[in-house]
Coordinates of C-alpha atoms and ligand atoms in Angstrom, one line a residue:
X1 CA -21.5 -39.2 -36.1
X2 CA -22.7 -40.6 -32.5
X3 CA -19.4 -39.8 -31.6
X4 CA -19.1 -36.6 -32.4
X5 CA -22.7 -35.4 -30.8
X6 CA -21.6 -37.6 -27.5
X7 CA -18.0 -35.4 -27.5
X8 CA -20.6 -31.9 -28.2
X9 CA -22.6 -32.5 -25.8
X10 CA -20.0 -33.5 -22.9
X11 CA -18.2 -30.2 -24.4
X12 CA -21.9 -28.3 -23.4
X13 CA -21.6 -30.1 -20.3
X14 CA -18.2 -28.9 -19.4
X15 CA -18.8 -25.3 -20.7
X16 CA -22.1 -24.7 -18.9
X17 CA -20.3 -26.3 -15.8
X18 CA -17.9 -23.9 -15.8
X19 CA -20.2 -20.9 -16.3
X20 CA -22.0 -21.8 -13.4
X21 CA -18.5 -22.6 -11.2
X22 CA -17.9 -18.8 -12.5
X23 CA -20.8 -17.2 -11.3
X24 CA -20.7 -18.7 -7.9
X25 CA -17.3 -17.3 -7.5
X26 CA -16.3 -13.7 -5.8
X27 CA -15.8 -11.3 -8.2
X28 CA -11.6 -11.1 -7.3
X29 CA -12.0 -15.1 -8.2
X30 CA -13.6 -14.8 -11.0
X31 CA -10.7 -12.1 -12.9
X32 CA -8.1 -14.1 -11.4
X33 CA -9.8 -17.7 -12.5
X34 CA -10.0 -16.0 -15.9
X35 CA -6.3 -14.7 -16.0
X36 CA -4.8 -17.9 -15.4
X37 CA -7.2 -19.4 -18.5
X38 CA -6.1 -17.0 -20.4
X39 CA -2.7 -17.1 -19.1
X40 CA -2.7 -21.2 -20.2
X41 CA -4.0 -20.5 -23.7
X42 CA -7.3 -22.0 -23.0
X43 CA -9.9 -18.8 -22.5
X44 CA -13.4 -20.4 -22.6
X45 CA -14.6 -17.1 -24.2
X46 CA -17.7 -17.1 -21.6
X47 CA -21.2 -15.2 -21.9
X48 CA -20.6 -14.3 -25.9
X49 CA -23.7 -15.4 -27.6
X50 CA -26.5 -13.7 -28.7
X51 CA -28.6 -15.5 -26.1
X52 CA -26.5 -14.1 -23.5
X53 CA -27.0 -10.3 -25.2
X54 CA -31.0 -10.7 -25.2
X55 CA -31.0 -11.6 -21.3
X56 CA -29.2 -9.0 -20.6
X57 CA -31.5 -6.6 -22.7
X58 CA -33.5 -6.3 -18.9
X59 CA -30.7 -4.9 -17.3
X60 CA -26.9 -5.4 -17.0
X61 CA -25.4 -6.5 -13.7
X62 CA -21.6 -6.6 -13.9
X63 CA -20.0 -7.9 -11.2
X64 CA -16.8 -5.5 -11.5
X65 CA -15.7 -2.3 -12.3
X66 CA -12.0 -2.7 -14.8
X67 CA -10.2 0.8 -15.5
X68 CA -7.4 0.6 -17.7
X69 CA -5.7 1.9 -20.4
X70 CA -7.4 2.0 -24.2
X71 CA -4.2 0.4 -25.4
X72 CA -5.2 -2.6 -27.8
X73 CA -3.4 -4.9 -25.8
X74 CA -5.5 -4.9 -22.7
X75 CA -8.8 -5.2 -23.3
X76 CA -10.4 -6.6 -19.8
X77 CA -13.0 -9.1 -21.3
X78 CA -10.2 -10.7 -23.1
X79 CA -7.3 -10.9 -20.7
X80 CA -9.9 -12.1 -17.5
X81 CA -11.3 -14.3 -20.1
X82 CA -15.2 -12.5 -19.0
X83 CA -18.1 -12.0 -21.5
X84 CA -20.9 -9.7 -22.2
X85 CA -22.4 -8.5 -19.1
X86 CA -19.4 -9.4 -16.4
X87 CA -17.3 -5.7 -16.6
X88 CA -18.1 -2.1 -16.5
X89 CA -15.0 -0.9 -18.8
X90 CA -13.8 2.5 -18.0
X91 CA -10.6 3.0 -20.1
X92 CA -8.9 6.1 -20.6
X93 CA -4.8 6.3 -22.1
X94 CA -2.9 6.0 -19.3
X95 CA -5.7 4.7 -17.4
X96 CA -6.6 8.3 -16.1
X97 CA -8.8 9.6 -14.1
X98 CA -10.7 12.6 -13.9
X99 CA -14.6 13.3 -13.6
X100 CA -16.4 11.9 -16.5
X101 CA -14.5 8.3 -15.1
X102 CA -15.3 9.1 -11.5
X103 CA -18.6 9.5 -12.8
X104 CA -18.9 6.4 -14.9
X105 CA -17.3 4.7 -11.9
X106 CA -20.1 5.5 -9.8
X107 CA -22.6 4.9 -11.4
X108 CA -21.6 1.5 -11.9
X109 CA -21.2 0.5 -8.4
X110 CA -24.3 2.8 -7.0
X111 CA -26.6 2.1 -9.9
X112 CA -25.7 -1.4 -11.3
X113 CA -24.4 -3.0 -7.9
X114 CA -20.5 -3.7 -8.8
X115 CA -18.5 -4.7 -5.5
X116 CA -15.3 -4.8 -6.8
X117 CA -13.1 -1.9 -8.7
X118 CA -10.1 -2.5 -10.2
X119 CA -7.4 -0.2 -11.2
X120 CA -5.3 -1.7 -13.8
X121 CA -1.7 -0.5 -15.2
X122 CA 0.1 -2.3 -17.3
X123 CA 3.4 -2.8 -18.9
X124 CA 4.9 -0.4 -21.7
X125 CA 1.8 1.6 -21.7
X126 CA 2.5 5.0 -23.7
X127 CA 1.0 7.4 -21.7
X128 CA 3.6 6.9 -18.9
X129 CA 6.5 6.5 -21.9
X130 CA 4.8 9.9 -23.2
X131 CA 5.2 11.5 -19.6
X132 CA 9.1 9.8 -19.3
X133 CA 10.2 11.9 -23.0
X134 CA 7.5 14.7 -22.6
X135 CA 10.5 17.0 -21.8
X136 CA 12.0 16.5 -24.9
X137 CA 9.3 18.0 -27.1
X138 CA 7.7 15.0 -28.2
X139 CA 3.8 15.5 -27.8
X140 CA 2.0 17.7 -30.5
X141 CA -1.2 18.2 -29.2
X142 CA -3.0 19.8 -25.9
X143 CA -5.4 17.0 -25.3
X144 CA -2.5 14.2 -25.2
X145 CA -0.3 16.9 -23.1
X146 CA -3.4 17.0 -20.4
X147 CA -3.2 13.4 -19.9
X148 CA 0.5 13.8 -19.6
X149 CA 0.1 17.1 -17.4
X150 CA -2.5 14.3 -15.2
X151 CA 0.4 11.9 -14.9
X152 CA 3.0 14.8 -13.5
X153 CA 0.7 16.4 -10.8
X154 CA 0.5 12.8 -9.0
X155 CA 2.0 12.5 -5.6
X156 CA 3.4 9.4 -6.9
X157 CA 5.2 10.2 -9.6
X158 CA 6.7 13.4 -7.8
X159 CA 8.2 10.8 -5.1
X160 CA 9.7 8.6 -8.1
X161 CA 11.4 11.6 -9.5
X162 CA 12.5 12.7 -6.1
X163 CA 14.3 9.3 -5.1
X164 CA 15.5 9.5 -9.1
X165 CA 13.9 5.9 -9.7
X166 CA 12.3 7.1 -12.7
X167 CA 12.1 4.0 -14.9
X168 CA 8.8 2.7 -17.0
X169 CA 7.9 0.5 -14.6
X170 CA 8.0 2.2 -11.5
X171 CA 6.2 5.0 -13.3
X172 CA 3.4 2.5 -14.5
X173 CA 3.3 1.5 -10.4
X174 CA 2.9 4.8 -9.3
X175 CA 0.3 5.5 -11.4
X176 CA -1.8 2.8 -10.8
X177 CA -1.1 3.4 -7.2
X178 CA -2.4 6.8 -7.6
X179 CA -5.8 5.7 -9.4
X180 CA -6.8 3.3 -6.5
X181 CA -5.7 5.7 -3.6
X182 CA -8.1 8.6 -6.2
X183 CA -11.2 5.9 -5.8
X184 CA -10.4 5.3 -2.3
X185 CA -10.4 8.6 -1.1
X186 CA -13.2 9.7 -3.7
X187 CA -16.5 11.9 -2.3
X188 CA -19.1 11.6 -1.9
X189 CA -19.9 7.7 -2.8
X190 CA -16.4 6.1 -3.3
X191 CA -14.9 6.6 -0.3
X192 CA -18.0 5.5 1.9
X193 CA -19.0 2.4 0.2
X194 CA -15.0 1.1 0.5
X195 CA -14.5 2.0 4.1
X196 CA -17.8 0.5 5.0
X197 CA -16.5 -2.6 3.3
X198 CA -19.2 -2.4 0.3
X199 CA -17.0 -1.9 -2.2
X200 CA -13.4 -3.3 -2.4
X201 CA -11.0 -0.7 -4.5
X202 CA -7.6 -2.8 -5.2
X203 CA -5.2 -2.1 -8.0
X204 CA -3.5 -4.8 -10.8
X205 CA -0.4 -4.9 -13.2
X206 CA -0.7 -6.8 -16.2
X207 CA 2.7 -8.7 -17.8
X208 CA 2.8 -8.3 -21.6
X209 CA 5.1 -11.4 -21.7
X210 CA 3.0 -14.1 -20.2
X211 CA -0.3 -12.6 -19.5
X212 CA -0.1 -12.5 -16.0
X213 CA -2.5 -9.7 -13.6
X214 CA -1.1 -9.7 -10.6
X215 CA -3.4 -8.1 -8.2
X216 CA -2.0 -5.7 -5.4
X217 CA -3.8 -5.9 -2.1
Ligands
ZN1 ZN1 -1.3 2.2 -21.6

């Protein structure tokens, strides 16, 4: 029994240890410290108690923005191993991004302080396979054709289809491209706060083998 509350309390230890090492960190450190726990199996599922919830009742301070697809296979706390609190989660199919997003985007980083925004694609996302077989008559309804129609009218993608390197992948790139070059060039708060160095804007493909975010800057 003495055993067992000596190996607790060195666990509390070593979890509280590490919540602190993660605070102190940069936001950029802190996703990619996460990734790689996640990546290694062993997420420390930070910030997820009901203690955690009632501090935060005062006010939230999030130290990143994530936008990213709504696919159930990238959900940001999970895959940067973060907790209640740590990300303002914009997440659209396809990881789109029109005005209510811009809007949502922000407010977070005027209003709640974020100093890092990250534009996330990943890999077989179905937005981008939906834009890919659009031409064949596959989509039933106007609302998922307007994401689609979002996907077509990028720069990006027009330059894939013009060098015919039209494949999944490089269509995931391009669009992810095109949401951090949106946020970048963004009026009347984005664009100020990123040149003046306030806010970094970077973008991030996830690996649905192993896990893996690898950041683009
Ligand atoms: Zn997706």
């Amino acid at each position: 029994m003495k055993m067992l509350l000596g190996l607790a309390l060195v666990l509390a230890t070593l979890m509280s240890c590490q919540s602190r090492y993660e605070e102190a960190l940069p936001p950029l450190e802190a996703l990619k410290a996460g990734n790689q726990r996640f990546m290694s199996g062993h997420p420390v599922h930070p910030h997820e108690t009901l203690k955690r919830l009632r501090d935060l009742k005062k006010g939230q301070d999030p130290h990143t923005v994530v936008v990213s697809c709504s696919d159930s296979r990238v959900p940001p706390e999970l895959i940067f191993d973060q907790g209640l609190g740590d990300i303002f989660s914009v997440r659209t199919a396809g990881n789109v991004i029109g005005d209510y997003e811009l809007g949502s985007i922000e407010y977070a980083v005027e209003h709640l302080g974020c100093k890092l925004v990250v534009v996330l694609g990943h890999e077989e996302c179905g937005a981008l396979k939906a834009y890919l077989g659009h031409r064949d008559g596959e989509i039933s309804s106007d609302h998922i054709m307007s994401i689609v129609a979002y996907i077509e009218n990028e720069e990006e993608e027009q330059a894939l289809e013009m060098t015919d390197n039209m494949s999944l992948d490089s269509a995931v790139q391009a669009n992810m491209k095109h949401g951090v070059k949106l946020l970048q060039s963004s009026e009347p708060i984005l664009r100020h706060l990123a040149e003046k160095g306030e806010v970094k804007i970077v973008g991030a493909l996830y690996n649905l083998d192993n896990g893996e975010i690898t950041f683009m800057h």
